[in-house]
Coordinates of C-alpha atoms in Angstrom, one line a residue:
Chain C
M1 CA -0.2 -0.1 0.0
T2 CA 1.7 3.2 -1.2
L3 CA 0.4 6.7 -1.2
V4 CA 1.7 8.3 -4.3
I5 CA 1.9 12.2 -4.5
E6 CA 2.3 13.1 -8.2
N7 CA 3.2 16.9 -9.4
I8 CA 1.1 18.6 -6.7
S9 CA 0.7 22.3 -7.5
K10 CA -1.1 24.9 -5.4
K11 CA -1.5 28.5 -5.5
I12 CA -2.9 30.5 -2.4
Q13 CA -4.2 33.9 -3.2
D14 CA -2.5 34.1 -6.4
K15 CA 0.9 32.9 -4.9
Q16 CA 2.5 29.8 -5.7
V17 CA 3.0 27.7 -2.8
L18 CA 3.6 24.3 -4.0
K19 CA 4.9 23.3 -7.6
N20 CA 5.4 19.9 -8.8
V21 CA 5.5 18.2 -5.4
S22 CA 6.1 14.5 -6.1
F23 CA 7.0 11.7 -3.3
E24 CA 5.8 8.3 -2.1
L25 CA 4.9 7.1 1.3
N26 CA 5.3 3.2 1.9
K27 CA 3.7 1.0 4.6
G28 CA 5.2 1.5 8.0
E29 CA 7.7 4.1 7.5
I30 CA 8.0 7.4 9.2
V31 CA 9.0 10.2 7.1
G32 CA 10.1 13.7 7.9
L33 CA 9.1 16.7 6.2
I34 CA 11.4 19.8 6.8
G35 CA 11.6 23.2 5.4
R36 CA 11.8 26.9 6.3
N37 CA 8.8 28.7 7.8
G38 CA 6.3 29.2 5.0
A39 CA 7.8 26.9 2.6
G40 CA 4.4 25.1 2.4
K41 CA 4.4 22.2 4.7
T42 CA 1.1 22.8 6.2
T43 CA -0.3 23.5 2.6
L44 CA 1.0 20.2 1.5
F45 CA -0.6 18.4 4.3
G46 CA -3.9 20.1 3.8
T47 CA -3.7 19.2 0.1
I48 CA -3.0 15.5 0.5
S49 CA -5.7 15.1 3.3
G50 CA -8.4 16.9 1.1
E51 CA -8.9 20.1 2.8
L52 CA -7.4 22.0 -0.2
I53 CA -8.2 21.3 -3.6
P54 CA -4.8 21.1 -5.7
D55 CA -4.4 23.2 -8.9
F56 CA -2.6 20.4 -10.5
G57 CA -1.6 17.0 -9.8
R58 CA -2.8 13.7 -8.2
I59 CA -2.8 11.7 -5.0
G60 CA -3.0 8.0 -5.7
L61 CA -3.7 5.3 -3.3
D62 CA -4.0 1.6 -4.5
N63 CA -4.6 2.6 -8.0
F64 CA -7.5 5.0 -6.9
D65 CA -7.5 8.6 -7.2
Y66 CA -7.4 9.5 -3.4
L67 CA -9.0 12.8 -3.4
K68 CA -11.9 11.6 -5.8
T69 CA -12.5 8.5 -3.8
T70 CA -14.1 9.4 -0.7
K71 CA -14.6 5.8 0.6
L72 CA -10.8 5.6 1.1
H73 CA -10.9 8.8 3.3
D74 CA -10.5 7.1 6.5
Q75 CA -7.3 5.6 5.4
L76 CA -5.8 9.1 6.2
F77 CA -5.8 11.0 9.6
Y78 CA -4.9 14.8 9.6
V79 CA -5.9 17.5 11.7
N80 CA -4.2 21.0 12.0
M81 CA -2.5 20.6 15.5
T82 CA -3.7 23.9 16.8
E83 CA -6.5 25.1 15.1
N84 CA -9.4 22.5 14.8
W85 CA -12.9 21.9 15.9
L86 CA -11.9 19.1 18.2
T87 CA -10.7 21.4 20.9
Y88 CA -14.4 22.5 21.3
Y89 CA -15.4 19.1 22.4
S90 CA -14.3 16.6 25.3
P91 CA -12.5 13.2 24.7
L92 CA -15.7 11.5 25.4
K93 CA -17.8 13.3 22.9
I94 CA -14.6 13.1 20.2
K95 CA -14.8 9.2 20.7
D96 CA -18.4 9.2 19.7
I97 CA -17.8 11.1 16.5
L98 CA -14.6 9.4 15.4
K99 CA -16.1 6.0 16.0
I100 CA -18.2 7.1 13.0
A101 CA -15.8 8.8 11.0
Y102 CA -13.3 6.1 11.0
R103 CA -14.2 2.5 10.4
N104 CA -11.5 0.8 12.3
F105 CA -11.4 3.4 15.3
D106 CA -9.7 1.5 18.2
E107 CA -11.9 2.6 21.2
E108 CA -10.1 0.5 23.8
W109 CA -6.8 1.8 22.8
Y110 CA -7.9 5.4 22.8
D111 CA -9.7 4.9 26.2
S112 CA -6.3 3.4 27.5
E113 CA -4.1 5.9 26.3
I114 CA -6.3 8.9 27.6
K115 CA -6.2 7.2 31.0
R116 CA -2.4 6.5 30.8
F117 CA -1.6 10.2 30.0
G118 CA -3.9 11.3 32.9
L119 CA -6.1 13.5 30.3
N120 CA -9.5 14.6 31.5
N121 CA -12.3 12.5 29.7
N122 CA -14.9 15.3 30.3
K123 CA -13.2 18.5 29.9
R124 CA -12.9 20.2 26.5
I125 CA -9.6 19.9 24.7
R126 CA -9.3 23.6 24.6
T127 CA -9.0 23.8 28.3
Y128 CA -5.9 21.5 28.3
S129 CA -2.4 23.0 28.3
K130 CA -0.7 23.2 24.8
G131 CA 1.5 19.9 25.5
M132 CA -1.7 18.1 26.5
R133 CA -3.7 19.2 23.5
A134 CA -0.7 18.0 21.3
L135 CA -0.6 14.7 23.3
F136 CA -4.5 14.2 22.6
M137 CA -4.1 14.9 18.8
I138 CA -1.6 12.2 18.4
I139 CA -3.7 9.8 20.6
A140 CA -6.9 10.6 18.4
S141 CA -4.7 10.2 15.3
F142 CA -3.5 6.8 16.0
A143 CA -6.8 5.5 17.5
S144 CA -8.3 6.2 14.1
R145 CA -6.3 3.2 12.9
A146 CA -5.9 5.1 9.7
Q147 CA -3.1 3.7 7.5
Y148 CA -1.6 7.3 7.0
V149 CA -1.2 9.7 9.7
L150 CA 0.0 13.2 9.1
L151 CA 1.5 15.0 11.9
D152 CA 2.2 18.8 11.8
E153 CA 4.6 19.9 14.4
P154 CA 3.7 17.2 16.9
L155 CA 6.3 17.7 19.4
D156 CA 5.8 21.3 19.8
G157 CA 5.4 22.4 23.3
L158 CA 5.6 19.0 24.9
D159 CA 8.0 18.6 28.0
V160 CA 11.0 16.4 27.7
L161 CA 9.4 13.5 29.5
I162 CA 6.2 13.6 27.6
R163 CA 8.1 14.3 24.3
D164 CA 9.9 11.0 24.8
Q165 CA 6.6 9.0 25.5
V166 CA 5.1 10.4 22.3
K167 CA 8.0 9.4 20.4
Q168 CA 7.7 6.0 21.9
L169 CA 3.9 5.8 21.0
I170 CA 4.8 6.8 17.5
V171 CA 7.2 4.3 17.0
T172 CA 5.2 1.6 18.7
Q173 CA 2.2 2.2 16.7
V174 CA 4.3 2.2 13.5
T175 CA 5.8 -1.1 14.6
N176 CA 2.6 -2.7 15.8
Q177 CA 0.2 -1.4 13.4
Q178 CA 2.4 -0.9 10.3
T179 CA 1.0 2.7 10.0
T180 CA 2.9 5.3 7.8
V181 CA 3.7 8.6 9.4
L182 CA 4.6 11.8 7.7
I183 CA 5.9 14.2 10.4
A184 CA 6.7 18.0 9.7
S185 CA 9.0 19.5 12.0
H186 CA 11.4 22.3 12.8
N187 CA 13.1 20.2 15.6
L188 CA 15.7 18.3 13.5
V189 CA 17.4 16.8 16.4
E190 CA 14.2 15.0 17.4
L191 CA 13.4 14.0 13.9
N192 CA 16.9 12.5 13.5
T193 CA 16.1 9.9 16.4
L194 CA 12.5 9.2 14.8
V195 CA 12.4 8.9 11.1
D196 CA 13.5 6.7 8.2
R197 CA 13.9 9.5 5.8
I198 CA 13.4 13.3 5.4
L199 CA 11.9 15.3 2.6
L200 CA 13.3 18.7 2.3
I201 CA 10.8 21.2 0.7
K202 CA 12.4 24.2 -0.9
N203 CA 11.6 26.4 -3.7
K204 CA 8.0 25.2 -3.5
T205 CA 8.9 21.7 -4.3
I206 CA 10.6 18.5 -2.5
D207 CA 14.2 19.6 -3.1
R208 CA 15.7 16.2 -1.8
T209 CA 15.0 13.1 -0.1
F210 CA 17.8 11.9 2.3
T211 CA 18.4 9.6 5.1
V212 CA 21.0 11.0 7.4
E213 CA 23.1 7.8 7.0
D214 CA 23.1 7.9 3.2
N215 CA 23.8 11.6 2.7
K216 CA 27.3 11.0 1.6
N217 CA 27.6 14.3 -0.3
V218 CA 26.8 16.5 2.8
K219 CA 30.0 16.6 4.9
K220 CA 30.8 18.7 8.1
Y221 CA 34.3 19.6 9.2
Q222 CA 35.9 21.2 11.9
L223 CA 39.1 23.0 11.1
A224 CA 41.5 25.6 12.1
F225 CA 43.2 27.6 9.4
I226 CA 46.5 29.4 9.6
G227 CA 46.5 32.9 8.0
E228 CA 44.7 36.0 9.0
E229 CA 41.9 35.4 6.4
L230 CA 39.5 32.5 6.1
P231 CA 40.6 30.6 2.9
E232 CA 38.1 32.0 0.1
F233 CA 36.9 28.5 -1.3
L234 CA 35.4 27.8 2.2
R235 CA 32.9 30.5 1.9
D236 CA 32.2 29.5 -1.8
S237 CA 31.7 25.9 -1.3
G238 CA 30.3 25.6 2.2
T239 CA 28.1 27.0 5.0
I240 CA 29.9 28.1 7.9
I241 CA 28.0 27.2 11.3
A242 CA 30.5 28.4 13.9
Q243 CA 33.5 30.5 14.0
T244 CA 35.8 31.2 17.1
G245 CA 39.0 33.0 16.0
H246 CA 40.7 30.6 13.6
V247 CA 38.5 27.5 14.5
V248 CA 35.6 27.0 12.0
T249 CA 32.8 24.4 11.7
I250 CA 31.6 24.2 8.3
V251 CA 29.1 22.2 6.3
F252 CA 29.7 21.4 2.6
N253 CA 26.3 20.8 0.6
D254 CA 28.3 19.1 -2.1
F255 CA 31.5 17.8 -1.0
T256 CA 33.9 16.9 -3.8
E257 CA 37.5 15.7 -4.3
D258 CA 38.7 18.9 -5.0
I259 CA 37.5 20.5 -1.8
G260 CA 39.1 17.5 0.0
I261 CA 42.4 18.1 -1.8
K262 CA 42.2 21.9 -0.5
L263 CA 41.4 20.9 3.0
A264 CA 44.6 18.6 3.1
G265 CA 46.8 21.7 2.0
Q266 CA 49.0 23.8 4.2
E267 CA 46.5 26.6 4.9
F268 CA 45.1 24.3 7.9
K269 CA 46.5 23.6 11.2
F270 CA 43.9 20.6 11.8
V271 CA 41.0 19.5 10.0
E272 CA 38.5 16.8 11.5
E273 CA 35.3 15.4 10.0
L274 CA 32.3 15.3 12.3
P275 CA 29.2 13.2 11.9
T276 CA 26.4 15.0 10.0
S277 CA 23.0 15.3 11.2
S278 CA 19.7 16.5 9.4
E279 CA 20.2 19.9 10.8
D280 CA 23.6 20.2 8.8
V281 CA 21.8 18.9 5.6
F282 CA 19.2 21.6 6.3
R283 CA 22.0 24.3 6.9
A284 CA 23.5 23.1 3.6
S285 CA 20.5 23.0 1.6
F286 CA 19.8 26.8 2.5
A287 CA 23.4 27.9 2.3
E288 CA 22.9 30.6 -0.3
E289 CA 20.2 32.3 1.7
A290 CA 22.1 32.0 4.9
A291 CA 25.3 33.5 3.1
I292 CA 23.0 36.5 2.0
W293 CA 21.8 37.0 5.5
Q294 CA 25.4 36.8 6.8
Q295 CA 26.4 39.5 4.3
E296 CA 23.5 41.7 5.4
L297 CA 24.4 41.4 8.9
E298 CA 28.0 42.0 8.4
A299 CA 26.9 45.1 6.3
Q300 CA 24.7 46.5 9.2
V301 CA 27.5 46.2 11.7
Chain I
M1 CA -24.9 10.0 1.8
K2 CA -25.6 7.8 4.6
Q3 CA -22.2 8.5 6.3
A4 CA -22.6 12.1 5.6
L5 CA -26.0 12.2 7.5
T6 CA -25.0 10.0 10.2
L7 CA -21.7 12.1 10.9
Y8 CA -23.2 15.4 10.5
T9 CA -26.1 14.5 12.8
R10 CA -23.7 13.2 15.4
I11 CA -21.7 16.2 15.5
K12 CA -24.5 18.8 15.3
R13 CA -26.8 16.8 17.4
K14 CA -26.9 19.4 20.2
Q15 CA -27.1 22.5 18.1
M16 CA -30.0 20.8 16.1
F17 CA -31.8 20.0 19.2
L18 CA -31.5 23.5 20.5
A19 CA -32.7 24.9 17.3
L20 CA -35.8 22.7 17.4
I21 CA -36.3 23.8 21.2
L22 CA -36.2 27.3 20.1
G23 CA -38.4 26.5 17.1
I24 CA -41.1 25.1 19.6
L25 CA -40.6 27.9 22.0
L26 CA -41.5 30.3 19.2
M27 CA -44.5 28.2 18.1
L28 CA -45.8 27.9 21.6
L29 CA -45.4 31.9 21.9
Q30 CA -47.3 32.3 18.7
L31 CA -50.1 29.8 19.8
G32 CA -50.3 31.4 23.3
S33 CA -50.7 34.9 22.0
S34 CA -53.4 33.8 19.5
F35 CA -55.2 32.2 22.1
W36 CA -54.8 35.0 24.6
Q37 CA -55.8 37.7 22.2
D38 CA -58.6 35.7 20.9
K39 CA -57.2 35.6 17.4
L40 CA -57.7 32.1 16.8
P41 CA -57.1 32.0 13.1
E42 CA -53.4 33.4 13.5
S43 CA -52.6 30.1 15.4
I44 CA -52.4 28.5 12.1
Y45 CA -49.0 30.2 11.6
S46 CA -47.5 28.5 14.7
G47 CA -45.6 26.1 12.5
V48 CA -44.4 29.1 10.6
A49 CA -42.6 30.4 13.7
L50 CA -41.1 26.7 14.5
T51 CA -39.8 26.8 11.0
A52 CA -38.4 30.3 11.1
G53 CA -36.6 29.7 14.6
W54 CA -35.2 26.4 13.5
L55 CA -33.8 28.0 10.1
L56 CA -32.3 30.9 11.8
L57 CA -30.4 28.8 14.4
G58 CA -29.4 26.4 11.8
F59 CA -27.8 29.2 9.9
V60 CA -26.1 30.4 12.9
S61 CA -24.8 26.9 13.5
L62 CA -23.4 26.8 10.1
L63 CA -21.4 30.0 10.6
N64 CA -20.2 28.3 13.5
D65 CA -18.9 25.2 11.5
Q66 CA -16.8 27.5 9.6
S67 CA -15.2 29.4 12.5
R68 CA -14.6 26.3 14.3
R69 CA -13.0 24.9 11.2
L70 CA -15.3 21.9 11.2
D71 CA -15.9 22.5 7.5
T72 CA -12.3 22.2 6.9
W73 CA -12.1 18.7 8.9
L74 CA -15.2 17.3 7.0
Y75 CA -13.6 17.8 3.7
T76 CA -11.0 15.1 4.8
Q77 CA -13.6 12.8 5.7
R78 CA -15.5 9.8 3.8
I79 CA -18.1 12.1 2.6
S80 CA -17.7 14.5 -0.7
R81 CA -18.1 18.2 -0.6
G82 CA -21.3 17.5 -2.5
Q83 CA -22.7 15.2 0.1
L84 CA -22.0 17.7 2.9
F85 CA -24.1 20.5 1.1
L86 CA -27.0 18.1 0.5
T87 CA -26.9 17.1 4.1
R88 CA -26.9 20.4 5.2
V89 CA -29.8 21.5 2.8
L90 CA -31.7 18.4 4.1
L91 CA -31.2 18.8 7.8
L92 CA -31.1 22.5 8.1
V93 CA -33.7 23.5 5.5
V94 CA -35.9 20.8 4.4
V95 CA -36.7 19.1 7.6
P96 CA -37.5 22.3 9.6
I97 CA -39.9 23.4 6.5
I98 CA -41.4 20.0 6.6
I99 CA -41.9 19.7 10.4
G100 CA -43.3 23.2 10.5
L101 CA -45.6 22.4 7.5
M102 CA -46.9 19.2 9.4
V103 CA -47.4 21.3 12.7
N104 CA -49.2 23.9 10.6
V105 CA -51.5 21.4 8.8
A106 CA -52.3 20.0 12.3
V107 CA -53.2 23.2 13.6
V108 CA -55.5 24.1 10.6
L109 CA -57.3 20.8 10.9
C110 CA -58.0 21.7 14.7
V111 CA -58.8 25.3 14.0
H112 CA -60.5 25.2 10.6
P113 CA -61.8 21.6 9.9
M114 CA -64.4 23.0 7.6
D115 CA -62.3 25.5 5.6
L116 CA -58.9 23.9 4.9
W117 CA -58.1 25.2 1.5
K118 CA -57.3 29.0 2.2
P119 CA -55.1 28.7 5.2
L120 CA -53.2 25.8 3.6
E121 CA -52.5 28.0 0.6
N122 CA -51.3 30.8 2.7
I123 CA -48.9 28.3 4.9
I124 CA -47.6 26.7 1.6
E125 CA -46.6 30.2 0.2
V126 CA -44.9 31.0 3.4
C127 CA -43.1 27.6 3.3
I128 CA -42.0 28.2 -0.4
G129 CA -40.8 31.5 0.7
F130 CA -38.6 30.0 3.4
Y131 CA -37.2 27.6 1.0
F132 CA -36.5 30.2 -1.7
F133 CA -34.7 32.6 0.8
A134 CA -32.9 29.3 2.2
S135 CA -31.6 28.6 -1.4
I136 CA -30.3 32.5 -1.8
S137 CA -28.7 32.0 1.7
A138 CA -27.0 28.6 0.6
L139 CA -25.8 30.1 -2.6
I140 CA -24.3 33.2 -0.6
Y141 CA -22.8 30.9 2.1
T142 CA -21.1 28.9 -0.6
V143 CA -19.6 31.6 -2.6
I144 CA -18.8 34.2 0.1
G145 CA -15.9 33.6 2.5
P146 CA -15.7 35.4 5.8
S147 CA -18.9 34.9 8.0
W148 CA -19.8 38.5 8.6
M149 CA -19.6 39.1 4.6
K150 CA -22.1 36.0 4.3
V151 CA -24.4 37.8 6.6
A152 CA -24.1 41.1 5.0
G153 CA -24.4 39.5 1.6
I154 CA -27.6 37.8 2.5
I155 CA -29.2 40.8 4.1
F156 CA -28.3 42.8 0.9
T157 CA -29.6 40.3 -1.5
L158 CA -32.8 40.0 0.5
F159 CA -33.2 43.5 0.4
M160 CA -32.4 43.9 -3.2
A161 CA -35.0 40.8 -4.0
V162 CA -37.8 42.5 -2.3
T163 CA -38.9 44.9 -5.0
P164 CA -38.6 42.5 -8.1
M165 CA -40.3 39.7 -6.0
T166 CA -43.2 41.9 -4.9
Y167 CA -43.6 42.9 -8.6
I168 CA -43.4 39.3 -9.9
E169 CA -46.0 38.3 -7.3
S170 CA -48.3 41.0 -8.3
K171 CA -48.2 39.8 -11.6
L172 CA -48.7 36.0 -10.7
N173 CA -51.2 36.7 -7.7
N174 CA -54.1 35.6 -9.7
I175 CA -52.5 32.2 -10.8
W176 CA -51.2 31.1 -7.3
W177 CA -50.0 27.6 -8.6
L178 CA -47.8 29.4 -11.0
D179 CA -46.3 31.6 -8.3
F180 CA -45.7 28.8 -6.1
T181 CA -44.2 26.5 -8.8
S182 CA -42.1 29.2 -10.3
T183 CA -40.6 30.2 -6.8
F184 CA -40.2 26.5 -6.0
I185 CA -38.2 25.8 -9.2
L186 CA -36.0 28.8 -9.0
A187 CA -35.2 28.0 -5.5
T188 CA -34.4 24.4 -6.7
V189 CA -32.3 25.7 -9.5
L190 CA -30.3 27.8 -6.9
F191 CA -29.9 24.9 -4.6
A192 CA -28.5 23.0 -7.6
F193 CA -26.3 25.5 -8.7
S194 CA -24.8 25.9 -5.1
Y195 CA -24.4 22.2 -4.9
S196 CA -22.3 22.2 -8.1
L197 CA -20.3 25.3 -6.8
S198 CA -19.7 23.4 -3.2
K199 CA -17.7 20.8 -5.1
K200 CA -15.1 23.4 -6.1
I201 CA -14.6 24.9 -2.4
S202 CA -11.2 24.7 -1.2
A203 CA -10.4 25.4 2.6
D204 CA -7.6 28.0 1.7
T205 CA -10.3 30.4 0.2
V206 CA -12.1 30.9 3.7
D207 CA -10.8 34.2 4.3
E208 CA -11.5 35.4 0.6
A209 CA -14.5 37.6 0.0
V210 CA -15.4 35.5 -3.2
R211 CA -14.2 31.8 -2.8
I212 CA -14.5 31.1 -6.6
K213 CA -12.5 33.2 -8.9
A214 CA -14.7 33.3 -11.8
F215 CA -17.4 35.0 -9.6
R216 CA -15.3 37.9 -8.5
W217 CA -16.5 40.5 -11.2
P218 CA -19.9 38.8 -11.4
V219 CA -20.4 39.7 -7.6
V220 CA -19.3 43.4 -8.1
L221 CA -21.4 43.7 -11.1
F222 CA -24.5 42.0 -9.4
V223 CA -23.9 44.6 -6.3
F224 CA -23.8 47.5 -8.9
L225 CA -26.9 46.4 -11.1
S226 CA -29.0 45.3 -8.2
S227 CA -28.6 48.5 -6.2
Y228 CA -28.8 50.7 -9.3
L229 CA -32.1 49.0 -10.6
M230 CA -33.7 49.2 -7.2
I231 CA -33.2 52.8 -6.8
L232 CA -34.2 53.3 -10.4
S233 CA -37.5 51.5 -9.8
N234 CA -38.2 53.4 -6.6
N235 CA -38.2 56.6 -8.7
F236 CA -39.8 55.2 -11.8
S237 CA -42.6 57.7 -11.9
T238 CA -40.1 60.9 -12.0
L239 CA -37.6 59.2 -14.2
N240 CA -35.4 61.8 -16.1
I241 CA -31.7 62.2 -16.9
K242 CA -31.0 63.8 -13.6
V243 CA -32.5 61.0 -11.6
V244 CA -30.7 58.3 -13.9
I245 CA -27.3 59.8 -13.3
G246 CA -28.2 60.6 -9.5
S247 CA -29.3 57.3 -8.9
L248 CA -25.6 56.2 -9.9
I249 CA -24.1 57.6 -6.7
I250 CA -25.1 54.8 -4.2
P251 CA -24.4 52.0 -6.4
L252 CA -21.2 53.1 -7.4
I253 CA -20.2 53.6 -3.8
A254 CA -21.6 49.9 -2.9
S255 CA -19.9 48.2 -5.9
G256 CA -16.6 50.2 -5.0
I257 CA -16.7 48.8 -1.6
T258 CA -17.4 45.4 -3.0
F259 CA -14.6 45.6 -5.4
T260 CA -12.2 46.7 -2.5
F261 CA -13.0 43.6 -0.6
V262 CA -13.3 41.1 -3.5
F263 CA -9.9 42.3 -5.2
K264 CA -8.0 43.7 -2.2
P265 CA -6.2 46.4 -4.3
T266 CA -3.2 47.8 -2.6
F267 CA -2.4 51.4 -3.5
K268 CA 1.0 52.6 -2.6
I269 CA 1.4 55.9 -1.3
T270 CA 5.0 57.1 -0.8
W271 CA 7.1 60.3 -0.8
D272 CA 10.4 58.3 -1.5
R273 CA 12.0 58.8 -4.8

């Protein structure tokens, strides 16, 4: 069972937000979706789920056009984490509604998780704290037993202990139920420990798909240069993450043999390769924008 | 369709019950005042009060659906946009009108068992009037985005519809069935049109004055033409070139305001070179 997103384009108020977005979600995988603020992550979720009508493209599920085949719509769960109608109801009332909406709704699991996390069954969700609301949305998502669950910034506002439990809950559900989860998040450190692969949305489309381990082109180095000035090629080919005196931490978006040879040259006191994370890939992907900001900041100073 | 009806009824159970209660209260008020003032014939309109209360609260709860983003969630459900539209028409328009009609018939049977036809004719006329206004409201609810604009749009359109409707009714008054039938058909066509438009509504247009791009200019033109024709028709007896030009002022202002909301033009005023 694969959800296929094909060439989805969407304009909002005459502004292009998504352009030819294509990717696939396979059974039982957790996929991260990252991108800058306003990159179109929420629009993409809204379009996949059917809230928004795409201007162009198709979403396929089991050889069906998902958006046109309403009988399949309980195979996918998505609610906007912060703004949704569920917050006006109590978990008890929501259970009544979701039981009708989702054919495979797991009432027993829903009740047990509500109890486990100590959520008040009779109070409206909007009276909960931000973290508790997010937690409830995740419980409701998985209790639907939808094959595909879309979570938009699910770990926002959760304290460390609950965050760990939520992550555990997501992993357990994916393992036990073979649910496919697409998670949008700015917390790349958290994503690293959770996802199988990451989709990076840039310039209104999926710019790259990567796993942290397989991303061999992106390399991160810590090095100390000898002269007064930072060697020019570093600025041209990488993104400087940190600089303290002559010690620089840099990420190369597209590491080539030529850069390797230059790093081995006389200009450096020491050069050490560091493990890369998705945050590094993210920085490297937006190297040009980061460089422009850096120049603007330097100009202001 | 069954899924749409079940799901929507379950979600809106409380509001629908409240709407029914309000309708019944209004109905009892009408009945009570008719008996109190010894105007028994007026009690036949108690079902009309029931329908009016129900329809009004139904519309308020529809606006609530939008502000609470229930509409948005329902678009992701095992129901199509068209089925959602039909469900709402059925539960929030057809059911209140039919129940009100049934109450009316029951009261007529009690009050005028010998002379059924004339009161029934009046009641059917009122019910078809409700149906017609509901069809205009449904079209405006579908096409217009923000809630306050929907309300303003309905009030404006109903206000504008009064003059031509009265005129048409006066022409058709002698042939009552033609009046009923034409109003009923027109309302059903409006519902059908709204149904086809509802399938094209995307949740991202909720803040736009006109949710369907192709309708932007027609809405501005409608505001201009309807207000211009209404002003002209009110001054029909004193029509001259001065009146024709003078009558343009209000329509131009009204359509100008509508244009601003619909197209959101941005004028940049700057002294910088």
